[in-house]
């Protein structure tokens, strides 16, 4: 069952890669644009920490660690689950019919049937950054935390995309929720205090995407580690539950289209 | 007479933007979130300090309200123009009794002005709630609005230039993306130039990007007539220089456009 799904995933990736390679120059430009984006943010933080050194206990190294985690998780989810931000659109336009008729897990199939290979730029950038700022000893912990972040990002995308089941046209809202969470996660966790910090560790899980992993890499704390893992399991279960709950309300479209 | 038609195009688009208030509100809410993050960030950075590089915390945040509102005021000009030139759709405009670039400008500025005010309003509410207001001299309002208008114009001109270049460099989207990031950083949208190392501050201050974000916003929180006139002059110079480039490049490019059929 699982092997079967992985095989389908692999085939989709191969097709997506060869499609991307069809327009090599465009592909390279897009990858480079993603890398450029990451580099610009690093420059921003270099300038910032050059002037201020310490932001509520966070130093430049912590920020670089945060970017290693966030670019890698974002990149991995773009490459392997490229449809993550198009759930609302697929549902709203009735394009879900295609997936319902096939003998694969619907949610899984939706997520993997597209791949944004320009996310490779983020992946490569994240890996390089990780090698610069991390010691070899923390590499395995880093990888686990990246997987955790990727799962939370995916869960946020599924949850926000599922809004379309309940409210119809939710494409802009869904994208804003995802990008908003990502933006909140792109700043030092130490700038958020009180209620905000609580919200970012519960309802809007931006804290678990980047802040908590960075704190764990700085100084490991078993309690927070297991809390993170527990949170991943919880939010992923909720996301799956909400998606299938919404699916029951799904009214298929009468739109005829050819899927190429 | 010739200018009235562009004024009318702008007016129509300004009124049209009211029809999509909800869509626009969604993007303004995003800016509001960013400002909320900035309020949190700068509160921690300022700590007990009153002044950093000549900025109080409220000057800093209201500076950011201004830069964000200006920079996000316009949509995807680069992609729009790039797409129309590449696809040959531009032929539909070339035989009309107006200049294509002026037409684009008029339709974008109408929308842009509306979005500027909407974003400014939403962002101001966030900063008012989480930080507080700022006192600005009444006399500065009109001059600041003039520089804001010129900033939006300069922003448009640079994006239009890139859009025209898309005729050669296929990927207009990536070009827009890169331009945006340049305005974010050395244009001063995310940080006032004073925070930069000295050499970078000097370079960024004279480049056109800072006349889109940094200079008008600085003027807003720290007004003086002398800096108003200097900003005004440089904005006009940059708009003139970039417009010249647009027309040169556009002429070459229109000659090369070949449109097949209808």
Coordinates of C-alpha atoms in Angstrom, one line a residue:
Chain A
X1 CA 0.0 0.0 0.0
X2 CA 2.6 2.5 1.1
X3 CA 5.1 1.3 -1.4
X4 CA 2.5 1.6 -4.1
X5 CA 1.9 5.3 -3.1
X6 CA 5.6 6.0 -3.1
X7 CA 5.9 4.5 -6.6
X8 CA 3.2 6.9 -7.8
X9 CA 4.9 9.8 -6.2
X10 CA 8.2 8.8 -7.9
X11 CA 6.5 8.7 -11.3
X12 CA 4.9 12.1 -10.8
X13 CA 8.3 13.6 -9.8
X14 CA 9.9 12.1 -12.9
X15 CA 7.2 13.6 -15.1
X16 CA 7.4 17.0 -13.4
X17 CA 11.2 17.1 -13.7
X18 CA 11.1 16.3 -17.3
X19 CA 8.5 19.0 -17.9
X20 CA 10.6 21.5 -16.0
X21 CA 13.6 20.6 -18.1
X22 CA 11.7 21.3 -21.2
X23 CA 12.3 25.0 -20.6
X24 CA 15.8 24.8 -19.2
X25 CA 16.6 28.6 -19.2
X26 CA 13.3 29.4 -17.5
X27 CA 13.9 26.7 -15.0
X28 CA 17.4 28.0 -14.2
X29 CA 16.1 31.6 -13.9
X30 CA 13.3 30.6 -11.5
X31 CA 15.7 28.5 -9.3
X32 CA 18.1 31.4 -9.3
X33 CA 15.3 33.9 -8.4
X34 CA 14.5 31.7 -5.4
X35 CA 18.1 31.6 -4.3
X36 CA 18.3 35.4 -4.8
X37 CA 15.3 35.8 -2.6
X38 CA 16.9 33.8 0.2
X39 CA 20.2 35.6 -0.2
X40 CA 18.5 39.0 0.1
X41 CA 16.9 38.0 3.4
X42 CA 20.2 36.8 4.7
X43 CA 21.7 40.2 3.7
X44 CA 18.8 41.9 5.5
X45 CA 19.6 40.0 8.7
X46 CA 23.4 40.6 8.3
X47 CA 22.7 44.3 8.2
X48 CA 20.3 44.1 11.0
X49 CA 22.5 42.1 13.4
X50 CA 25.5 44.1 12.3
X51 CA 23.8 47.1 13.9
X52 CA 22.0 45.4 16.8
X53 CA 23.9 42.2 17.6
X54 CA 21.2 40.8 19.9
X55 CA 17.4 40.7 19.6
X56 CA 15.9 39.4 22.8
X57 CA 18.6 36.8 23.1
X58 CA 18.8 35.8 19.4
X59 CA 22.1 36.4 17.6
X60 CA 23.0 36.3 13.9
X61 CA 23.9 32.6 14.1
X62 CA 20.4 31.7 15.4
X63 CA 18.8 33.6 12.5
X64 CA 20.9 31.8 10.0
X65 CA 19.8 28.5 11.6
X66 CA 16.2 29.6 11.3
X67 CA 16.7 30.3 7.6
X68 CA 18.3 26.9 7.1
X69 CA 15.3 25.3 8.6
X70 CA 12.6 27.4 6.9
X71 CA 14.1 27.4 3.4
X72 CA 14.7 23.7 3.5
X73 CA 11.2 22.9 4.8
X74 CA 9.6 25.3 2.3
X75 CA 11.7 23.9 -0.6
X76 CA 11.0 20.3 0.3
X77 CA 7.3 20.8 0.5
X78 CA 7.3 22.7 -2.9
X79 CA 9.2 19.9 -4.6
X80 CA 7.5 16.9 -3.1
X81 CA 4.0 18.3 -2.4
X82 CA 3.8 21.0 -5.0
X83 CA 0.0 21.3 -4.9
X84 CA 0.0 22.2 -1.3
X85 CA -1.1 25.8 -1.9
X86 CA -3.6 24.9 -4.7
X87 CA -6.1 22.9 -2.6
X88 CA -8.6 25.7 -2.4
X89 CA -8.4 26.3 -6.1
X90 CA -8.8 22.6 -6.9
X91 CA -11.8 22.2 -4.6
X92 CA -13.5 25.4 -5.6
X93 CA -13.2 24.7 -9.3
X94 CA -14.5 21.1 -9.0
X95 CA -11.2 19.7 -10.1
X96 CA -11.2 17.2 -7.2
X97 CA -13.4 14.8 -9.3
X98 CA -10.3 13.5 -11.0
X99 CA -8.7 12.3 -7.8
X100 CA -11.9 10.9 -6.4
X101 CA -12.2 8.4 -9.2
X102 CA -8.8 6.9 -8.6
X103 CA -7.8 4.2 -6.2
X104 CA -5.2 6.3 -4.3
X105 CA -5.5 8.3 -1.1
X106 CA -7.2 11.5 -2.2
X107 CA -5.3 14.0 -0.1
X108 CA -2.0 12.4 -0.8
X109 CA -2.7 12.2 -4.5
X110 CA -3.8 15.9 -4.6
X111 CA -0.6 17.0 -2.8
X112 CA 1.9 15.1 -5.0
X113 CA 0.3 15.6 -8.4
X114 CA 2.3 18.7 -9.0
X115 CA 5.8 19.6 -8.2
X116 CA 7.4 23.0 -8.1
X117 CA 11.0 22.2 -9.0
X118 CA 12.1 25.8 -8.6
X119 CA 11.8 25.0 -4.8
X120 CA 15.1 23.2 -5.5
X121 CA 16.7 26.6 -5.1
X122 CA 15.5 26.8 -1.6
X123 CA 16.5 23.2 -0.8
X124 CA 20.1 23.8 -2.1
X125 CA 20.3 27.1 -0.2
X126 CA 19.0 25.5 3.0
X127 CA 21.5 22.7 2.8
X128 CA 24.5 25.0 2.2
X129 CA 23.4 27.3 5.0
X130 CA 23.0 24.3 7.3
X131 CA 26.5 23.1 6.6
X132 CA 27.8 26.6 7.4
X133 CA 26.1 27.2 10.7
X134 CA 25.6 23.7 12.2
X135 CA 28.0 21.3 13.7
X136 CA 28.0 17.8 12.3
X137 CA 26.9 16.5 15.7
X138 CA 23.6 18.3 15.5
X139 CA 22.9 17.2 11.9
X140 CA 20.5 14.3 12.7
X141 CA 18.5 16.5 15.1
X142 CA 18.4 19.2 12.4
X143 CA 17.0 16.7 9.9
X144 CA 14.3 15.5 12.2
X145 CA 13.3 19.1 12.9
X146 CA 13.2 19.9 9.2
X147 CA 10.9 17.0 8.7
X148 CA 8.7 18.3 11.5
X149 CA 8.6 21.8 10.1
X150 CA 7.8 20.5 6.6
X151 CA 4.9 18.5 8.1
X152 CA 3.6 21.5 9.9
X153 CA 3.8 23.7 6.8
X154 CA 1.9 21.0 4.9
X155 CA -0.7 20.8 7.6
X156 CA -1.2 24.6 7.6
X157 CA -1.6 24.4 3.8
X158 CA -4.2 21.5 4.1
X159 CA -6.1 23.3 6.8
X160 CA -6.3 26.6 5.0
X161 CA -7.0 25.0 1.6
X162 CA -9.8 23.0 3.2
X163 CA -11.6 26.3 3.9
X164 CA -12.8 26.0 0.3
X165 CA -15.0 23.0 1.2
X166 CA -16.9 25.2 3.7
X167 CA -16.7 28.7 2.2
X168 CA -16.4 28.2 -1.5
X169 CA -14.1 30.8 -2.9
X170 CA -11.2 30.8 -0.4
X171 CA -8.2 30.9 -2.7
X172 CA -6.9 34.3 -1.6
X173 CA -7.7 33.7 2.1
X174 CA -6.0 30.3 2.0
X175 CA -2.9 31.7 0.4
X176 CA -2.8 34.6 2.9
X177 CA -3.1 32.3 5.9
X178 CA -0.2 30.2 4.6
X179 CA 2.0 33.1 3.7
X180 CA 1.1 34.9 6.9
X181 CA 2.1 31.9 9.0
X182 CA 5.4 31.6 7.0
X183 CA 6.1 35.3 7.6
X184 CA 5.5 35.0 11.3
X185 CA 7.9 32.1 11.3
X186 CA 10.6 34.1 9.5
X187 CA 11.4 36.3 12.5
X188 CA 13.1 35.5 15.8
X189 CA 10.7 33.8 18.2
X190 CA 12.1 36.0 20.9
X191 CA 10.3 39.1 19.5
X192 CA 6.9 37.7 20.3
X193 CA 5.8 37.9 23.9
X194 CA 2.8 37.0 26.1
X195 CA -0.4 36.2 24.3
X196 CA 1.2 36.5 20.9
X197 CA 3.8 33.9 21.8
X198 CA 1.0 31.6 23.1
X199 CA -1.0 31.9 19.9
X200 CA 2.1 31.2 17.8
X201 CA 2.6 27.9 19.7
X202 CA -1.1 26.9 19.3
X203 CA -3.6 28.3 16.8
X204 CA -1.0 29.7 14.4
X205 CA 1.8 27.2 14.7
X206 CA 4.5 29.5 13.3
X207 CA 6.6 29.0 16.5
X208 CA 6.9 25.3 15.9
X209 CA 7.9 25.8 12.3
X210 CA 11.1 27.6 13.1
X211 CA 11.5 29.2 16.5
X212 CA 11.3 26.1 18.7
X213 CA 13.6 24.1 16.3
X214 CA 16.2 26.8 16.6
X215 CA 16.0 26.9 20.4
X216 CA 16.3 23.1 20.4
X217 CA 19.4 23.2 18.2
X218 CA 20.9 25.8 20.5
X219 CA 20.3 23.8 23.6
X220 CA 18.5 20.5 23.5
X221 CA 15.6 20.1 25.8
X222 CA 13.8 16.7 25.7
X223 CA 10.5 18.1 26.9
X224 CA 10.3 20.6 24.1
X225 CA 11.5 18.1 21.6
X226 CA 8.7 15.7 22.4
X227 CA 6.3 18.5 22.6
X228 CA 7.3 19.4 19.0
X229 CA 6.9 15.9 17.8
X230 CA 3.5 15.6 19.6
X231 CA 2.4 18.8 18.0
X232 CA 3.3 17.6 14.5
X233 CA 1.2 14.5 15.0
X234 CA -1.7 16.5 16.4
X235 CA -1.8 19.2 13.8
X236 CA -1.3 16.7 10.9
X237 CA -4.2 14.5 12.3
X238 CA -6.4 17.6 12.6
X239 CA -5.6 18.7 9.1
X240 CA -6.4 15.3 7.6
X241 CA -9.6 15.1 9.6
X242 CA -10.7 18.5 8.5
X243 CA -9.9 17.7 4.9
X244 CA -12.0 14.5 4.9
X245 CA -14.7 16.2 6.8
X246 CA -14.8 18.8 4.2
X247 CA -14.7 16.2 1.4
X248 CA -18.1 15.0 2.6
X249 CA -19.5 18.4 1.7
X250 CA -17.8 18.5 -1.6
X251 CA -20.1 19.1 -4.6
X252 CA -18.4 18.1 -7.7
X253 CA -18.1 20.5 -10.5
X254 CA -19.6 20.1 -14.0
X255 CA -16.5 21.7 -15.5
X256 CA -15.1 19.6 -18.3
X257 CA -11.4 19.9 -18.7
X258 CA -8.6 17.8 -20.0
X259 CA -5.8 17.1 -17.5
X260 CA -2.5 16.9 -19.4
Chain B
X1 CA -6.7 67.9 -24.3
X2 CA -4.2 65.2 -24.8
X3 CA -3.7 64.7 -21.1
X4 CA -7.4 64.6 -20.2
X5 CA -7.8 61.2 -21.8
X6 CA -5.2 59.7 -19.5
X7 CA -6.8 61.5 -16.5
X8 CA -10.1 59.9 -17.5
X9 CA -8.4 56.4 -17.8
X10 CA -7.0 56.9 -14.3
X11 CA -10.3 58.0 -12.9
X12 CA -12.1 55.0 -14.3
X13 CA -9.6 52.6 -12.8
X14 CA -9.7 54.5 -9.5
X15 CA -13.5 54.0 -9.4
X16 CA -13.2 50.4 -10.6
X17 CA -10.9 49.5 -7.7
X18 CA -13.9 50.0 -5.3
X19 CA -15.5 47.0 -7.0
X20 CA -12.7 44.8 -5.7
X21 CA -12.4 46.2 -2.2
X22 CA -12.6 42.7 -0.7
X23 CA -9.6 41.4 -2.7
X24 CA -7.7 44.5 -2.0
X25 CA -8.5 44.3 1.7
X26 CA -7.1 40.8 1.8
X27 CA -3.7 42.1 0.6
X28 CA -3.9 45.0 3.1
X29 CA -4.5 42.5 5.9
X30 CA -1.3 40.9 4.9
X31 CA 0.6 44.2 5.2
X32 CA -1.2 44.6 8.6
X33 CA 0.3 41.3 9.8
X34 CA 3.8 42.3 8.6
X35 CA 3.4 45.6 10.6
X36 CA 2.3 43.7 13.7
X37 CA 5.5 41.6 13.4
X38 CA 7.6 44.8 13.0
X39 CA 6.0 46.4 16.0
X40 CA 7.0 43.3 18.0
X41 CA 10.5 43.3 16.5
X42 CA 11.2 47.0 17.1
X43 CA 9.8 46.9 20.6
X44 CA 12.4 44.3 21.5
X45 CA 15.2 46.1 19.6
X46 CA 14.4 49.5 21.2
X47 CA 14.1 48.1 24.7
X48 CA 14.7 51.1 26.9
X49 CA 16.4 53.2 24.2
X50 CA 14.6 56.4 23.2
X51 CA 16.4 57.0 19.9
X52 CA 18.2 54.8 17.4
X53 CA 19.9 56.6 14.5
X54 CA 17.6 59.6 14.8
X55 CA 14.5 57.5 14.9
X56 CA 12.2 57.1 17.9
X57 CA 10.2 53.8 18.0
X58 CA 7.0 55.6 16.7
X59 CA 9.0 57.3 13.9
X60 CA 10.4 53.9 13.0
X61 CA 7.0 52.2 12.8
X62 CA 5.2 55.0 11.0
X63 CA 8.1 55.1 8.6
X64 CA 7.4 51.4 7.8
X65 CA 3.7 52.1 7.5
X66 CA 4.6 54.6 4.8
X67 CA 7.1 52.4 2.9
X68 CA 4.8 49.3 2.9
X69 CA 1.9 51.4 1.7
X70 CA 3.8 52.9 -1.2
X71 CA 5.6 49.7 -2.3
X72 CA 2.6 47.4 -2.2
X73 CA 0.3 50.0 -3.9
X74 CA 0.8 48.6 -7.4
X75 CA 0.1 45.2 -8.8
X76 CA 2.1 43.2 -11.3
X77 CA 3.1 45.8 -13.7
X78 CA 6.2 44.0 -14.9
X79 CA 4.2 40.8 -15.7
X80 CA 1.4 42.7 -17.2
X81 CA 3.5 44.6 -19.7
X82 CA 5.8 41.7 -20.3
X83 CA 3.0 39.4 -21.1
X84 CA 1.2 41.8 -23.4
X85 CA 4.4 42.5 -25.4
X86 CA 5.4 38.8 -25.6
X87 CA 2.0 37.6 -26.6
X88 CA 1.5 40.2 -29.2
X89 CA -1.6 41.5 -27.4
X90 CA 0.1 44.9 -27.5
X91 CA -1.1 45.2 -31.2
X92 CA -4.5 45.9 -29.8
X93 CA -3.2 49.0 -28.1
X94 CA -0.8 50.3 -30.8
X95 CA -3.6 51.4 -33.2
X96 CA -5.5 53.3 -30.4
X97 CA -5.2 57.1 -30.1
X98 CA -3.1 56.9 -27.0
X99 CA 0.5 56.0 -26.1
X100 CA 0.7 52.4 -24.7
X101 CA 3.0 53.3 -21.7
X102 CA 0.9 56.3 -20.8
X103 CA -2.2 54.2 -21.0
X104 CA -0.7 51.7 -18.6
X105 CA 0.5 54.4 -16.3
X106 CA -2.9 56.1 -16.1
X107 CA -4.7 52.8 -15.5
X108 CA -2.2 51.7 -12.8
X109 CA -1.9 55.0 -11.0
X110 CA -5.7 55.2 -10.5
X111 CA -5.6 51.8 -8.9
X112 CA -2.4 52.5 -7.1
X113 CA -3.6 55.6 -5.3
X114 CA -6.7 53.8 -4.1
X115 CA -4.6 50.9 -2.8
X116 CA -2.1 53.2 -1.2
X117 CA -4.8 54.9 0.9
X118 CA -6.5 51.5 1.8
X119 CA -3.2 49.9 2.9
X120 CA -2.2 53.0 4.8
X121 CA -5.4 53.0 6.6
X122 CA -5.2 49.3 7.6
X123 CA -1.6 49.6 8.6
X124 CA -2.2 52.7 10.6
X125 CA -4.9 51.0 12.6
X126 CA -2.4 48.2 13.5
X127 CA 0.3 50.6 14.6
X128 CA -2.2 52.8 16.5
X129 CA -3.5 49.8 18.5
X130 CA -0.2 48.1 19.2
X131 CA 2.1 51.1 19.6
X132 CA 0.5 54.5 19.3
X133 CA 0.2 57.5 17.1
X134 CA 2.7 60.0 15.7
X135 CA 2.5 63.8 15.6
X136 CA 3.3 65.3 12.2
X137 CA 3.0 69.0 11.3
X138 CA -0.2 69.8 9.4
X139 CA 1.8 71.8 6.8
X140 CA 3.7 68.6 5.8
X141 CA 0.7 66.6 4.6
X142 CA 0.4 68.1 1.1
X143 CA 4.2 68.0 0.3
X144 CA 4.4 64.4 1.6
X145 CA 1.5 63.4 -0.5
X146 CA 3.2 64.9 -3.5
X147 CA 6.3 62.8 -2.9
X148 CA 4.2 59.7 -2.3
X149 CA 2.5 60.3 -5.7
X150 CA 5.9 60.7 -7.4
X151 CA 7.2 57.6 -5.6
X152 CA 4.3 55.5 -6.9
X153 CA 5.1 57.0 -10.4
X154 CA 8.8 56.2 -10.1
X155 CA 7.9 52.7 -8.9
X156 CA 5.7 52.2 -11.9
X157 CA 8.4 53.6 -14.3
X158 CA 11.0 51.1 -13.1
X159 CA 8.5 48.2 -13.3
X160 CA 7.4 49.3 -16.8
X161 CA 11.1 49.4 -17.9
X162 CA 11.6 45.8 -16.7
X163 CA 8.3 44.8 -18.4
X164 CA 9.5 46.2 -21.7
X165 CA 12.8 44.3 -21.2
X166 CA 10.8 41.1 -20.8
X167 CA 10.7 41.2 -24.6
X168 CA 14.2 39.8 -24.5
X169 CA 14.4 38.2 -21.1
X170 CA 11.6 35.7 -21.1
X171 CA 10.8 35.5 -17.5
X172 CA 9.0 38.7 -16.4
X173 CA 7.9 37.1 -13.1
X174 CA 11.4 36.4 -11.9
X175 CA 12.5 39.9 -12.9
X176 CA 9.6 41.5 -10.9
X177 CA 10.6 39.3 -8.0
X178 CA 14.2 40.4 -8.1
X179 CA 13.3 44.1 -8.5
X180 CA 10.9 43.8 -5.5
X181 CA 13.7 42.4 -3.3
X182 CA 15.9 45.3 -4.3
X183 CA 13.3 47.8 -3.2
X184 CA 12.8 45.8 0.0
X185 CA 16.4 46.2 0.9
X186 CA 18.4 49.0 -0.6
X187 CA 15.2 50.9 -1.3
X188 CA 14.7 51.1 2.4
X189 CA 11.3 49.4 2.6
X190 CA 12.2 47.1 5.5
X191 CA 14.9 49.2 7.2
X192 CA 15.7 52.9 7.1
X193 CA 19.1 53.4 5.4
X194 CA 20.5 54.8 8.6
X195 CA 20.7 51.2 9.9
X196 CA 23.0 50.2 7.0
X197 CA 26.8 50.3 7.2
X198 CA 27.9 53.8 6.2
X199 CA 29.2 52.9 2.7
X200 CA 26.0 51.1 1.8
X201 CA 23.8 53.9 3.1
X202 CA 25.6 56.4 0.9
X203 CA 25.2 54.2 -2.3
X204 CA 21.5 53.3 -1.5
X205 CA 20.6 56.9 -0.8
X206 CA 21.4 58.1 -4.4
X207 CA 19.9 55.1 -6.3
X208 CA 16.4 55.5 -7.6
X209 CA 15.0 52.6 -5.4
X210 CA 15.3 54.7 -2.3
X211 CA 13.2 57.4 -3.9
X212 CA 10.4 54.9 -4.0
X213 CA 10.5 54.0 -0.3
X214 CA 13.1 55.5 2.0
X215 CA 13.0 59.2 1.0
X216 CA 9.3 59.8 1.0
X217 CA 8.8 57.8 4.2
X218 CA 11.6 59.6 6.0
X219 CA 10.1 62.9 4.9
X220 CA 6.8 61.7 6.4
X221 CA 8.2 61.1 9.9
X222 CA 10.8 63.9 9.9
X223 CA 9.6 66.7 7.7
X224 CA 11.6 69.8 6.5
X225 CA 11.0 71.9 3.5
X226 CA 14.7 71.7 2.4
X227 CA 14.6 67.9 2.3
X228 CA 11.2 68.0 0.6
X229 CA 12.6 70.0 -2.3
X230 CA 15.7 67.8 -2.6
X231 CA 13.5 64.7 -2.7
X232 CA 11.2 66.3 -5.2
X233 CA 14.0 67.2 -7.5
X234 CA 15.7 63.8 -7.4
X235 CA 12.4 62.0 -7.9
X236 CA 11.6 64.1 -11.0
X237 CA 15.1 63.5 -12.4
X238 CA 14.9 59.7 -11.9
X239 CA 11.4 59.6 -13.4
X240 CA 12.7 61.5 -16.4
X241 CA 15.8 59.3 -16.8
X242 CA 13.9 56.1 -16.6
X243 CA 11.1 57.3 -18.8
X244 CA 13.7 58.1 -21.5
X245 CA 15.0 54.6 -21.2
X246 CA 11.5 53.1 -21.5
X247 CA 10.8 55.0 -24.7
X248 CA 14.1 54.1 -26.3
X249 CA 13.7 50.4 -25.4
X250 CA 10.0 50.4 -26.3
X251 CA 10.7 51.8 -29.8
X252 CA 13.2 49.1 -30.6
X253 CA 10.8 46.5 -29.2
X254 CA 7.7 47.7 -31.1
X255 CA 9.7 47.5 -34.3
X256 CA 10.4 43.9 -33.6
X257 CA 6.9 42.9 -32.7
X258 CA 5.4 40.7 -35.4
X259 CA 1.7 40.0 -35.0
X260 CA 0.2 37.1 -36.9
X261 CA -3.4 37.1 -37.8
X262 CA -6.1 38.4 -35.5

